[in-house]
PDB file of C-alpha atoms in Angstrom:
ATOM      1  CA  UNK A  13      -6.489  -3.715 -58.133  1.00 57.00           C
ATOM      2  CA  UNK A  14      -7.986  -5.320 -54.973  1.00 64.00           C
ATOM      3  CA  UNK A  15      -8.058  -5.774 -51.462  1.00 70.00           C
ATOM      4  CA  UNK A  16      -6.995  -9.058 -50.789  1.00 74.00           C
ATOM      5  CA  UNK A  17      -7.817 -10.530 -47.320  1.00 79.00           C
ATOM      6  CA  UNK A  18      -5.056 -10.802 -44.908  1.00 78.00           C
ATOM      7  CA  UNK A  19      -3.817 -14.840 -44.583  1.00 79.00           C
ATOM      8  CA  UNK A  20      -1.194 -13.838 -41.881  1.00 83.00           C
ATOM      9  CA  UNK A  21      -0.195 -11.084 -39.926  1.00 85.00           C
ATOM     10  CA  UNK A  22       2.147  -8.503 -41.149  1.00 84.00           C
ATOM     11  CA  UNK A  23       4.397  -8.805 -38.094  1.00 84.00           C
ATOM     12  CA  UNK A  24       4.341 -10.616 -34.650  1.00 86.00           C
ATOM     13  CA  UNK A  25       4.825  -8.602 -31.646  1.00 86.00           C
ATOM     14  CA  UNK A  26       7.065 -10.508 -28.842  1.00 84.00           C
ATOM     15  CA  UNK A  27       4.683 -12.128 -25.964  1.00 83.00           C
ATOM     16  CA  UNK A  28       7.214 -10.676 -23.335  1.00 82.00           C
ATOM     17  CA  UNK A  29       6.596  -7.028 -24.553  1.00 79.00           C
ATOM     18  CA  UNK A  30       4.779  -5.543 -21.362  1.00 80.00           C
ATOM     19  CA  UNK A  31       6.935  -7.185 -18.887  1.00 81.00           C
ATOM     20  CA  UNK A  32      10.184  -5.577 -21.031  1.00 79.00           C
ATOM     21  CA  UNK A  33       8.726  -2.745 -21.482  1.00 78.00           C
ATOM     22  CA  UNK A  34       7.925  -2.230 -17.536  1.00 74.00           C
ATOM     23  CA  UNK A  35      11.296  -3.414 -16.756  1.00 81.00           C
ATOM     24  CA  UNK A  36      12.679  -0.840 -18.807  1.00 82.00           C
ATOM     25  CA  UNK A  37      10.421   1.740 -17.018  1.00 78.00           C
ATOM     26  CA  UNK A  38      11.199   0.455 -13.882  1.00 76.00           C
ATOM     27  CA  UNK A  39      15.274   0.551 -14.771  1.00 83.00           C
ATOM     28  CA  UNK A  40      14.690   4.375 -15.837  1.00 84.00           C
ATOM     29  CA  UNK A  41      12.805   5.641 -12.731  1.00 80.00           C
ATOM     30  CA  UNK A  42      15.391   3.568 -10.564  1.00 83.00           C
ATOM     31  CA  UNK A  43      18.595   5.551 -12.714  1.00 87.00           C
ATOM     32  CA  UNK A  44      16.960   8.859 -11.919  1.00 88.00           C
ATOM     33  CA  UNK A  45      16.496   8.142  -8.879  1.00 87.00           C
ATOM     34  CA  UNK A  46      20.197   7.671  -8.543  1.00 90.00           C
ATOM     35  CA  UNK A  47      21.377  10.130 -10.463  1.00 93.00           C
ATOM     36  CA  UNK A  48      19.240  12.957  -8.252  1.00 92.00           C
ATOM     37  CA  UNK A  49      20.807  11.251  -5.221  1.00 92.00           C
ATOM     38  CA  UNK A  50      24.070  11.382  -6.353  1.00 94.00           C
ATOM     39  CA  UNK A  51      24.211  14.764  -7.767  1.00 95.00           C
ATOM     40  CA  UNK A  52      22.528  16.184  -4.987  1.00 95.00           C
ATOM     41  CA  UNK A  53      25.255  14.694  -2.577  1.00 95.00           C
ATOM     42  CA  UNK A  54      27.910  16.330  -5.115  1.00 96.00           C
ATOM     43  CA  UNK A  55      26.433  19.465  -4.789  1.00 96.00           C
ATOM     44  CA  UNK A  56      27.329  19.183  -1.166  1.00 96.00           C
ATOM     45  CA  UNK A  57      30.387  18.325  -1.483  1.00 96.00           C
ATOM     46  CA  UNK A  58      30.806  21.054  -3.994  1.00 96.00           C
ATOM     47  CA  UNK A  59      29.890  23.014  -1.362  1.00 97.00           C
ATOM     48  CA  UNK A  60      32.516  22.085   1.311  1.00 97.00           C
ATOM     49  CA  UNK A  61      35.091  21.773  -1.351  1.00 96.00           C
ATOM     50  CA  UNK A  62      35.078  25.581  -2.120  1.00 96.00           C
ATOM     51  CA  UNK A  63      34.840  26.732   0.949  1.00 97.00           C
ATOM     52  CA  UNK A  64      37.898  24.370   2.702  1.00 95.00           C
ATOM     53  CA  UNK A  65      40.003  24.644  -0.705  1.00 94.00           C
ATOM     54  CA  UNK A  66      39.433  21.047  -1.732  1.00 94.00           C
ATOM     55  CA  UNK A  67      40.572  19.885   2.044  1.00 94.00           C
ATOM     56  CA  UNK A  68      38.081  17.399   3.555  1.00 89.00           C
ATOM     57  CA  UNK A  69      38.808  17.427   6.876  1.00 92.00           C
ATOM     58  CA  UNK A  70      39.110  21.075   7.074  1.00 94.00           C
ATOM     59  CA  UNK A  71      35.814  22.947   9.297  1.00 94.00           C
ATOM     60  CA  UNK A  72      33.650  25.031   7.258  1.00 95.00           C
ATOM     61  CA  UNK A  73      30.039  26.902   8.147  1.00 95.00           C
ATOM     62  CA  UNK A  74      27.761  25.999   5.799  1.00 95.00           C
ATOM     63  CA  UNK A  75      23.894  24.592   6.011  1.00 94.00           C
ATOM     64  CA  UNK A  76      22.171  25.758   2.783  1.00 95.00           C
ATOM     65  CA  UNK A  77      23.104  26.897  -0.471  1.00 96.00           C
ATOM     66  CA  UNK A  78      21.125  28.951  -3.015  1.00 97.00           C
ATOM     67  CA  UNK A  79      20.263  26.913  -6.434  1.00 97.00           C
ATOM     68  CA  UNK A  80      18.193  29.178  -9.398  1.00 96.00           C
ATOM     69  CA  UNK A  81      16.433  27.381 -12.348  1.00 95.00           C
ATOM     70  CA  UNK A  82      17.365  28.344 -15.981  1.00 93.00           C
ATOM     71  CA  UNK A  83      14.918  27.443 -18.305  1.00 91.00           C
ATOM     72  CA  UNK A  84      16.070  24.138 -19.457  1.00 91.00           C
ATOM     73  CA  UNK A  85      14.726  22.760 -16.079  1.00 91.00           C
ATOM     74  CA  UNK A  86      18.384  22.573 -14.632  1.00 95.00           C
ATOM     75  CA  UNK A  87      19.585  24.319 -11.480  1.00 96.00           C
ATOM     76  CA  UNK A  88      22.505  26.101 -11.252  1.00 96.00           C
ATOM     77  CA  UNK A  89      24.564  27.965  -7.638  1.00 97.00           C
ATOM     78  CA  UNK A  90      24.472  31.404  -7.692  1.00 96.00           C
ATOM     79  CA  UNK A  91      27.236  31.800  -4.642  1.00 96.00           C
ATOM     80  CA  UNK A  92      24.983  32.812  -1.842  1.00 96.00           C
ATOM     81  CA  UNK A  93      25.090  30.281   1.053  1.00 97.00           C
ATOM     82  CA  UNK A  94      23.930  30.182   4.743  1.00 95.00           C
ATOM     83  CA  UNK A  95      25.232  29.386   8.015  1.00 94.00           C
ATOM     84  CA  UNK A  96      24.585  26.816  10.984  1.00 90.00           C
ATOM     85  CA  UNK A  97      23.702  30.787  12.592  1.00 88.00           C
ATOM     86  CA  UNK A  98      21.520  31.658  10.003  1.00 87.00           C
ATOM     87  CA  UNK A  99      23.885  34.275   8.915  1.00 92.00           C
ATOM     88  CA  UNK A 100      23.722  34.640   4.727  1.00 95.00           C
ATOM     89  CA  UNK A 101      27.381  34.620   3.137  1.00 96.00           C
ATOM     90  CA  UNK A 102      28.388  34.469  -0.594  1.00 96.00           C
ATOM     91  CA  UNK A 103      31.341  31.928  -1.702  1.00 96.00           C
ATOM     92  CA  UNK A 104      33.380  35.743  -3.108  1.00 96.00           C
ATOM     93  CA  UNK A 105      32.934  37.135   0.243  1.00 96.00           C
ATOM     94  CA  UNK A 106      34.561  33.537   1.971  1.00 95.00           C
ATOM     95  CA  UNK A 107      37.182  32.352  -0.691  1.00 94.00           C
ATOM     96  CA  UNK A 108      37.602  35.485  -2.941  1.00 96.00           C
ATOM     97  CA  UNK A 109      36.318  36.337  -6.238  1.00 96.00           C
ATOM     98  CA  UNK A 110      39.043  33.808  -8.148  1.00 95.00           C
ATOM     99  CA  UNK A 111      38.380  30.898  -6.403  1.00 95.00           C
ATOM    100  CA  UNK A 112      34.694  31.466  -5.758  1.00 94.00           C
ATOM    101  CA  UNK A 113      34.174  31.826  -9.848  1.00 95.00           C
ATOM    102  CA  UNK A 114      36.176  28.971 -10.212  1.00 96.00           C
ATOM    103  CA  UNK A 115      34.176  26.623  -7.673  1.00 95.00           C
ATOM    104  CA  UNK A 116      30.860  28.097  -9.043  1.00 96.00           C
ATOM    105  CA  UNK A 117      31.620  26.964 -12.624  1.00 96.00           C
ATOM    106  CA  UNK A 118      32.866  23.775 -11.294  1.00 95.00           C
ATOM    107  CA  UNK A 119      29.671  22.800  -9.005  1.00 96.00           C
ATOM    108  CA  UNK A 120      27.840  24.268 -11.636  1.00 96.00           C
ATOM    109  CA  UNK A 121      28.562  20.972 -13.820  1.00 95.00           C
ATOM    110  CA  UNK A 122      27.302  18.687 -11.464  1.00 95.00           C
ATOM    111  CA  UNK A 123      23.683  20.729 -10.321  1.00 96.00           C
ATOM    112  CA  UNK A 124      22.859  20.935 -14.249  1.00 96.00           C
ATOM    113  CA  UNK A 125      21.576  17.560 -13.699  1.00 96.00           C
ATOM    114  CA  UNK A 126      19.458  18.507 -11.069  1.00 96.00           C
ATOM    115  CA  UNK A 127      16.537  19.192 -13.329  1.00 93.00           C
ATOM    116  CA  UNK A 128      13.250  17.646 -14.327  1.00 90.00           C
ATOM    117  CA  UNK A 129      14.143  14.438 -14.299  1.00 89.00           C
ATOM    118  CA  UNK A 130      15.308  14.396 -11.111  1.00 90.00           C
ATOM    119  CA  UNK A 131      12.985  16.991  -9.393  1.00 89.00           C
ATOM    120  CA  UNK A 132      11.390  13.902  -7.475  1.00 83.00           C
ATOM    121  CA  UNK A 133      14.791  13.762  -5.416  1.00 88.00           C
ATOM    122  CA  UNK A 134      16.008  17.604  -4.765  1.00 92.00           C
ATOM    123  CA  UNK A 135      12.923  19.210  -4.872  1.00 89.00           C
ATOM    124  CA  UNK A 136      11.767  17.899  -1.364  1.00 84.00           C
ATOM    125  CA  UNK A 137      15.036  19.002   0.479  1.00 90.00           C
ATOM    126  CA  UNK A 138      14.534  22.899  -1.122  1.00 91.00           C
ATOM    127  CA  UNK A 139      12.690  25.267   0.325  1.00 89.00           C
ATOM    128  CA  UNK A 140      11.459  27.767  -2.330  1.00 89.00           C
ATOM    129  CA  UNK A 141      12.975  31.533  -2.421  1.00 91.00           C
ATOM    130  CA  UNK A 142      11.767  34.669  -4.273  1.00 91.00           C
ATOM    131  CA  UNK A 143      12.808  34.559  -7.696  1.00 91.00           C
ATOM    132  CA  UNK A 144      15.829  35.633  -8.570  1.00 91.00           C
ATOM    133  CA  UNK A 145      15.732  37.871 -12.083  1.00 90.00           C
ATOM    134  CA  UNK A 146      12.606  35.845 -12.687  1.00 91.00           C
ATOM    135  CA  UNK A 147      14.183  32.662 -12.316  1.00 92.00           C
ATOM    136  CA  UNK A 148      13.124  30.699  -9.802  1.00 93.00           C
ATOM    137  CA  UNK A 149      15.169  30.171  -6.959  1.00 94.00           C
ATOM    138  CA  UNK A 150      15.544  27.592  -3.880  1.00 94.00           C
ATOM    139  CA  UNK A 151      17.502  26.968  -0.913  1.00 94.00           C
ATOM    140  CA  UNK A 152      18.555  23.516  -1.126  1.00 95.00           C
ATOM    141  CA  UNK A 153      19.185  21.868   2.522  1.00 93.00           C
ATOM    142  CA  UNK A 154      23.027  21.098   2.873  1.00 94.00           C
ATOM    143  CA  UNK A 155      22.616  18.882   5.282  1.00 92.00           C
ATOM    144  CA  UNK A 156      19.838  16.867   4.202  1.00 90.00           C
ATOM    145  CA  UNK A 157      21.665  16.854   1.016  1.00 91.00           C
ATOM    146  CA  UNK A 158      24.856  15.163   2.223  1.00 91.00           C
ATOM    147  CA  UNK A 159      22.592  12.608   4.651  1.00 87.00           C
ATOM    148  CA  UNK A 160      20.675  11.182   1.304  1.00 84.00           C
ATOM    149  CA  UNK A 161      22.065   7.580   0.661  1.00 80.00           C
ATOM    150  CA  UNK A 162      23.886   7.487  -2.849  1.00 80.00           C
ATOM    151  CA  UNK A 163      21.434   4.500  -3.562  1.00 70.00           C
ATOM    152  CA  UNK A 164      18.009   3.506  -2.691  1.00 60.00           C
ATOM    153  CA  UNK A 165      18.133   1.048   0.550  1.00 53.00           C
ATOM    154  CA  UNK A 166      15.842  -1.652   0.856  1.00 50.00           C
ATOM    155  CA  UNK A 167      12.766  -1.318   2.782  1.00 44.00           C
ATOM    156  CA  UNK A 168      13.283  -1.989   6.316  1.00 43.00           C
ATOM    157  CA  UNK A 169      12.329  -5.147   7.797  1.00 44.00           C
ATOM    158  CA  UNK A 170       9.151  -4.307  10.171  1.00 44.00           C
ATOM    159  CA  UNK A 171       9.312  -5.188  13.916  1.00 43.00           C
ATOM    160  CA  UNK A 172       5.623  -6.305  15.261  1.00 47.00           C
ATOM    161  CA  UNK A 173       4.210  -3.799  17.763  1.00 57.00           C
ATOM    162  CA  UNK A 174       6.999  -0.756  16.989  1.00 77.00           C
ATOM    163  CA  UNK A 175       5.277   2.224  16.795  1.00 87.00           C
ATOM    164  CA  UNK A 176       6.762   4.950  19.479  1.00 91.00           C
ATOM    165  CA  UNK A 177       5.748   8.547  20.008  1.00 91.00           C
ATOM    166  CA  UNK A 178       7.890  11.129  19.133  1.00 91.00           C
ATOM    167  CA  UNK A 179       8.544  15.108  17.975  1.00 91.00           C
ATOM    168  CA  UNK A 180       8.684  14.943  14.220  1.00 93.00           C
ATOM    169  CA  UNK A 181       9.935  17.684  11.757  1.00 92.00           C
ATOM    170  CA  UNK A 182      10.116  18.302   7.553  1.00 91.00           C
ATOM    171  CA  UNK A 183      11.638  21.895   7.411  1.00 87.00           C
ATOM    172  CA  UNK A 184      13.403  22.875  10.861  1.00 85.00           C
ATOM    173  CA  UNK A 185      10.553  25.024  11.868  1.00 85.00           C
ATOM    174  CA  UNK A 186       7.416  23.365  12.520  1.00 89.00           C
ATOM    175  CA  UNK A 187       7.237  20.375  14.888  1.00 90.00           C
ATOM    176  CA  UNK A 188       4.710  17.872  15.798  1.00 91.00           C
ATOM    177  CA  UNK A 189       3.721  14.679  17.757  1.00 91.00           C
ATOM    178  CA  UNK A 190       3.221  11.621  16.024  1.00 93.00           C
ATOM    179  CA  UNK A 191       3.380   7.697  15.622  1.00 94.00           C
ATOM    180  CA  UNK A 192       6.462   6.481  14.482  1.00 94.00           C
ATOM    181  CA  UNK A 193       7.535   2.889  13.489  1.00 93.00           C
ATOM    182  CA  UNK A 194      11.355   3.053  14.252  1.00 92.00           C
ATOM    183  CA  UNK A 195      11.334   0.088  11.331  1.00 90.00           C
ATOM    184  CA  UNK A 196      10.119   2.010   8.940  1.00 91.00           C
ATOM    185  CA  UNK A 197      12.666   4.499   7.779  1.00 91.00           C
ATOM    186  CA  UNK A 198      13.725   5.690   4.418  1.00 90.00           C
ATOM    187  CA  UNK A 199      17.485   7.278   4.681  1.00 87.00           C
ATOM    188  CA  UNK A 200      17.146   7.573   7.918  1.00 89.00           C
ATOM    189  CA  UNK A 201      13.641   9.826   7.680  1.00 92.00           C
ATOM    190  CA  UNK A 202      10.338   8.759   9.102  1.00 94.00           C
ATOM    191  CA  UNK A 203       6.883   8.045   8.159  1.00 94.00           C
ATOM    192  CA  UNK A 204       4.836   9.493  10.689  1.00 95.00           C
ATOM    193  CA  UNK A 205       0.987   8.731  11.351  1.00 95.00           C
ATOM    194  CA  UNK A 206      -0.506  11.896  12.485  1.00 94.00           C
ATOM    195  CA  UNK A 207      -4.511  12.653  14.361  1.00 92.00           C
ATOM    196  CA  UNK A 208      -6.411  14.756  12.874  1.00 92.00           C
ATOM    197  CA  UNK A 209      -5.929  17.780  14.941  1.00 89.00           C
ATOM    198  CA  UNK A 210      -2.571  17.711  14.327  1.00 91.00           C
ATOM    199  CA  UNK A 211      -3.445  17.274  10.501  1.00 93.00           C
ATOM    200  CA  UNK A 212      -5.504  19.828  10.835  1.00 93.00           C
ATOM    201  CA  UNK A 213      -2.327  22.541  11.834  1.00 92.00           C
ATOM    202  CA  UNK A 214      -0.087  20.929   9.040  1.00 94.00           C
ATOM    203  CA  UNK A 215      -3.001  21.712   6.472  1.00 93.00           C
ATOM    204  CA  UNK A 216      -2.868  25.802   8.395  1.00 92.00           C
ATOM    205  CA  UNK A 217       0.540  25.815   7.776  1.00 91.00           C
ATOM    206  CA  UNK A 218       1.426  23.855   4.290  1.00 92.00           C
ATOM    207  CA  UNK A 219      -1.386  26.897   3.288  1.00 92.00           C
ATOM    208  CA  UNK A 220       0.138  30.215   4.696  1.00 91.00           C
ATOM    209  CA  UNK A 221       2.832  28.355   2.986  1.00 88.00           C
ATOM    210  CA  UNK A 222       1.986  28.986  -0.192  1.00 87.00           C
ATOM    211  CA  UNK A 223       0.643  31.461   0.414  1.00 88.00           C
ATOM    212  CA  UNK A 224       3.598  33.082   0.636  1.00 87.00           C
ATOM    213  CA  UNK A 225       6.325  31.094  -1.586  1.00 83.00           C
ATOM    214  CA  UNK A 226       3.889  30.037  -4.354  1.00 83.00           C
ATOM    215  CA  UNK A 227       1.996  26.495  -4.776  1.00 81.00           C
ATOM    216  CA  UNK A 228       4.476  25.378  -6.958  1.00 78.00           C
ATOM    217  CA  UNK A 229       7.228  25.237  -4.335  1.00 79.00           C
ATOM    218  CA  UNK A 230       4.469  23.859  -1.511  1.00 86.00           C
ATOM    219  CA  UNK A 231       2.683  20.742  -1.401  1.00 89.00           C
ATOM    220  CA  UNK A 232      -0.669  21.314   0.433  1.00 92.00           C
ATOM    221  CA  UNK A 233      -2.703  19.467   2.923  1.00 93.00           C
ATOM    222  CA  UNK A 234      -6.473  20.389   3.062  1.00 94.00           C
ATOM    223  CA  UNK A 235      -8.977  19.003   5.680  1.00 92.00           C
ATOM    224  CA  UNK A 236     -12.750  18.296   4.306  1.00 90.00           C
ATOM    225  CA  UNK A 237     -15.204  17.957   7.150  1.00 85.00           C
ATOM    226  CA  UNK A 238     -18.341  17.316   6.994  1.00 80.00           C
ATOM    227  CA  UNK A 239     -21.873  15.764   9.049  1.00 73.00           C
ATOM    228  CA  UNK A 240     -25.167  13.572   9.175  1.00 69.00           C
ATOM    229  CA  UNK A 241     -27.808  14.269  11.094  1.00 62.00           C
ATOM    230  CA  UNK A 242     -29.678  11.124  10.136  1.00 58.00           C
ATOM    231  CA  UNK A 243     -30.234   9.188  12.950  1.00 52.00           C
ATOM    232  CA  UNK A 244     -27.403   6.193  13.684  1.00 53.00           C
ATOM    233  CA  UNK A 245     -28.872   2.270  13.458  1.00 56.00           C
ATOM    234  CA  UNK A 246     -28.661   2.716  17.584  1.00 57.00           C
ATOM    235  CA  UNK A 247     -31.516   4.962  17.507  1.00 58.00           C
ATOM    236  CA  UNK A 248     -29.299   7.710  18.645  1.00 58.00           C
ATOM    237  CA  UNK A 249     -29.529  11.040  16.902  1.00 57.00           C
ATOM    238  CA  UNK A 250     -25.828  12.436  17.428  1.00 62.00           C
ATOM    239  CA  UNK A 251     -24.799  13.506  13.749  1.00 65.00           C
ATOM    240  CA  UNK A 252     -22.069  11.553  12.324  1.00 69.00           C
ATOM    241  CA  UNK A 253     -19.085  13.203  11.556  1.00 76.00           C
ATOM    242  CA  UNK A 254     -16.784  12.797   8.488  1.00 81.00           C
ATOM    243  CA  UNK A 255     -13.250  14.090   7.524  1.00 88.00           C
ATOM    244  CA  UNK A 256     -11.407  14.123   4.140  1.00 91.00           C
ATOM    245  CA  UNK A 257      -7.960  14.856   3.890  1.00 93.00           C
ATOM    246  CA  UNK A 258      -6.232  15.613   0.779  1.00 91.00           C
ATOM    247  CA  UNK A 259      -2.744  16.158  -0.146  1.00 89.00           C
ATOM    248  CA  UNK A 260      -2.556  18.622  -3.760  1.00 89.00           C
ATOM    249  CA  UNK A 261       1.050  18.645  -5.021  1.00 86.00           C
ATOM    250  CA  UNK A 262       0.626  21.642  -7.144  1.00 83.00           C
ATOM    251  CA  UNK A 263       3.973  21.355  -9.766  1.00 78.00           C
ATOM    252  CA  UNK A 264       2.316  17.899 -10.995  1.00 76.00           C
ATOM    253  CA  UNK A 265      -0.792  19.459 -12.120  1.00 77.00           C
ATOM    254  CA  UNK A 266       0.447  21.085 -15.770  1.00 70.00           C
ATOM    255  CA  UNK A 267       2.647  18.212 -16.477  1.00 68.00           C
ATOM    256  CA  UNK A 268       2.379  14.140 -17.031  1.00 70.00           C
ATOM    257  CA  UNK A 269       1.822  13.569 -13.623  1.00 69.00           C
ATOM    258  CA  UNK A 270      -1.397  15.831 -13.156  1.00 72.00           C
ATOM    259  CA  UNK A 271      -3.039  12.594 -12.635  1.00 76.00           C
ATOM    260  CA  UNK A 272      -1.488  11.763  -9.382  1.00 75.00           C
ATOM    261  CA  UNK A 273      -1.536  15.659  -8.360  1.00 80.00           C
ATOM    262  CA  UNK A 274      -4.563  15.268  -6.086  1.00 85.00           C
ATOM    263  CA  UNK A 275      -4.211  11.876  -3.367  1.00 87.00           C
ATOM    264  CA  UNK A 276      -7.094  11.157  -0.603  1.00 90.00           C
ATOM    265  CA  UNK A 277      -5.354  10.148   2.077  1.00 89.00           C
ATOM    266  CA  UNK A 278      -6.823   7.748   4.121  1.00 92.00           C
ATOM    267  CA  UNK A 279      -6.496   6.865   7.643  1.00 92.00           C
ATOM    268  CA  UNK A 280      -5.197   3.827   9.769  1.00 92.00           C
ATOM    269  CA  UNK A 281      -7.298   2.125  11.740  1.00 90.00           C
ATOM    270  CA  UNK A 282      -6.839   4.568  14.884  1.00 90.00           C
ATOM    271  CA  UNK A 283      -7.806   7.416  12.736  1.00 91.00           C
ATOM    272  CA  UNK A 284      -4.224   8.801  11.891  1.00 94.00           C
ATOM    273  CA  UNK A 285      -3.191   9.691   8.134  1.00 95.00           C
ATOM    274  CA  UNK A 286       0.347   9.397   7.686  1.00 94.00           C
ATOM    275  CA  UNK A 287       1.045  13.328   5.802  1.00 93.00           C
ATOM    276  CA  UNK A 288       3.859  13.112   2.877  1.00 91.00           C
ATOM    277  CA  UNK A 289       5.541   9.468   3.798  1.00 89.00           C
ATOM    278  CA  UNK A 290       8.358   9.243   3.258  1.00 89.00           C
ATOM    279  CA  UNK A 291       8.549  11.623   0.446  1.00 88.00           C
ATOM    280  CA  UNK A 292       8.739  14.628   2.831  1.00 91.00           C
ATOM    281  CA  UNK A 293      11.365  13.915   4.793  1.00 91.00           C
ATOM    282  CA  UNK A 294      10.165  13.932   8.655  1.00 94.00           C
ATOM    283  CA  UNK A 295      12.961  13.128  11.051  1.00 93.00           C
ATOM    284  CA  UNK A 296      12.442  12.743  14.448  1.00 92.00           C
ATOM    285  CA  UNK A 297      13.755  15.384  17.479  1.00 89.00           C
ATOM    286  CA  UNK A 298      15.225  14.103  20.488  1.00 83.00           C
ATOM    287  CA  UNK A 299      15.126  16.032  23.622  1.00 76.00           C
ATOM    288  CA  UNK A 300      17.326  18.799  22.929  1.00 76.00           C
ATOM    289  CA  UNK A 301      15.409  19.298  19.297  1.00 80.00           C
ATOM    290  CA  UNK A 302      18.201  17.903  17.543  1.00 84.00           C
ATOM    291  CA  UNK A 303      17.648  15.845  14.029  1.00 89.00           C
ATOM    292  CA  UNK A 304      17.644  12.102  14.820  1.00 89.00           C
ATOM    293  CA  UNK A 305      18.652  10.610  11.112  1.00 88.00           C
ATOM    294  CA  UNK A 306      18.181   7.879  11.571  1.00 88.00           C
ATOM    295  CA  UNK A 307      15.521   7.784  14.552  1.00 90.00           C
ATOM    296  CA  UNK A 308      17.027   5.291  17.295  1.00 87.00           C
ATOM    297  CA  UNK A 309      14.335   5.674  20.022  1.00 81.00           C
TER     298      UNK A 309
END
């Protein structure tokens, strides 16, 4: 038998392929994104729900809530919460051990999809704890949590000449001065444009960081510096100096996104480098310290 040459092809592939095949990427991203938002606004209303027996309007002290990861990826409430005081409280010790099982199984439901898929959403409003029975475990921000919009808003429209200075914070503990453009907010959270002293502290402290908690619960900000002595085209022989800065998100590097583990940040043209975006969540302070979200200078 022979190989006869081919006189047409054996199928046609549709000329709109990469644009539906985008769209459809585009369509999934955009559904996980919702989902995450949604789920992680459930889980605070999960949250006030047990502790006000299912009464909205009731008052209740809550401001974080412990989440552990089972080995599907999913995250599931273990019961311990905290306070606006800081004070640490479990849902047995507030509603008793009926209605605390009850609301556990119950929120339970909704933070199983709070997972993999949707790490891009609650992972940046958890701050990571020791494990728990080798699990790991996080404290996911209550508050944050029930300020996310259910769906993504539309970029801002910008305002010529708006950037302000202002106290800017990702994880009610460290603070710092930056450039903010009051028109560009995401949920009400800021993208501020740091110097590089001031990078130079977040890089210190995104380090001890994970130091402590692990790398894969911290992204870190590292500053690469660096000099020529070579004289300048002035004549003049003061060294040139150069800076790097790099941003490593560490729980991208072992899976599909390794690629985009690793970003050079690079600065504006005063010589600011806006650390995390949007992504981390900055809000500004006003005078008292208190979250603006959203920032109304």
């Amino acid at each position: 038998m022979t190989n006869q040459p081919a006189s047409r092809p054996a199928y046609e592939i549709p000329a709109h392929l990469s644009a539906a095949a985008h769209a459809a990427l585009d369509a999934t991203h955009a559904a996980r994104e919702q989902l995450g938002r949604a789920m992680v606004v459930t889980a605070a209303a999960a949250v006030r729900d047990i502790l006000t027996g299912d009464n909205p309007d009731a008052p209740f002290d809550a401001t974080a809530v412990e989440l552990v990861e089972g080995a599907d990826s999913s995250l599931f409430p273990t019961g311990r919460y905290w306070t606006a005081a800081g004070g640490e409280r479990t849902f047995t010790e507030a509603v008793g051990l009926a209605e605390a099982g009850n609301g556990i199984h119950g929120m339970s439901e909704w933070t199983a999809y709070l997972d993999d898929s949707t790490r891009d959403v609650w992972h940046k409003l958890c701050t990571k704890l020791p494990d728990r029975n080798g699990q790991p475990a996080y404290r996911l921000d209550l508050i944050r949590a029930a300020a996310l919009q259910l769906d993504q808003p539309p970029a801002p429209a910008r305002q010529p000449g708006g950037m302000v200075e202002t106290l800017v914070c990702a994880n009610d503990r460290d603070r710092y001065y930056a450039l903010v453009d009051p028109a560009d907010q995401r949920d009400g959270y800021v993208k501020p444009w740091f110097d590089l002293d001031t990078v130079r502290r977040i890089a210190e402290a995104t380090q001890a960081d994970a130091a402590e908690y692990g790398h894969d619960a911290v992204d870190t900000v590292h500053v690469l510096e660096g000099g020529d002595s070579a004289a300048r085209h002035d004549g003049s022989a003061e060294p040139l100096k150069y800076a790097v800065v790099l941003v490593v998100c560490w729980m991208y590097l072992g899976g599909e996104q390794r690629e985009q583990a690793v970003e050079v940040l690079q600065p504006n043209k005063d010589g600011r480098y806006a650390i995390g975006g949007h992504d981390w969540c900055w809000y500004a302070l006003d005078g008292q310290l208190n979250p603006q979200i959203p920032f109304r200078p």
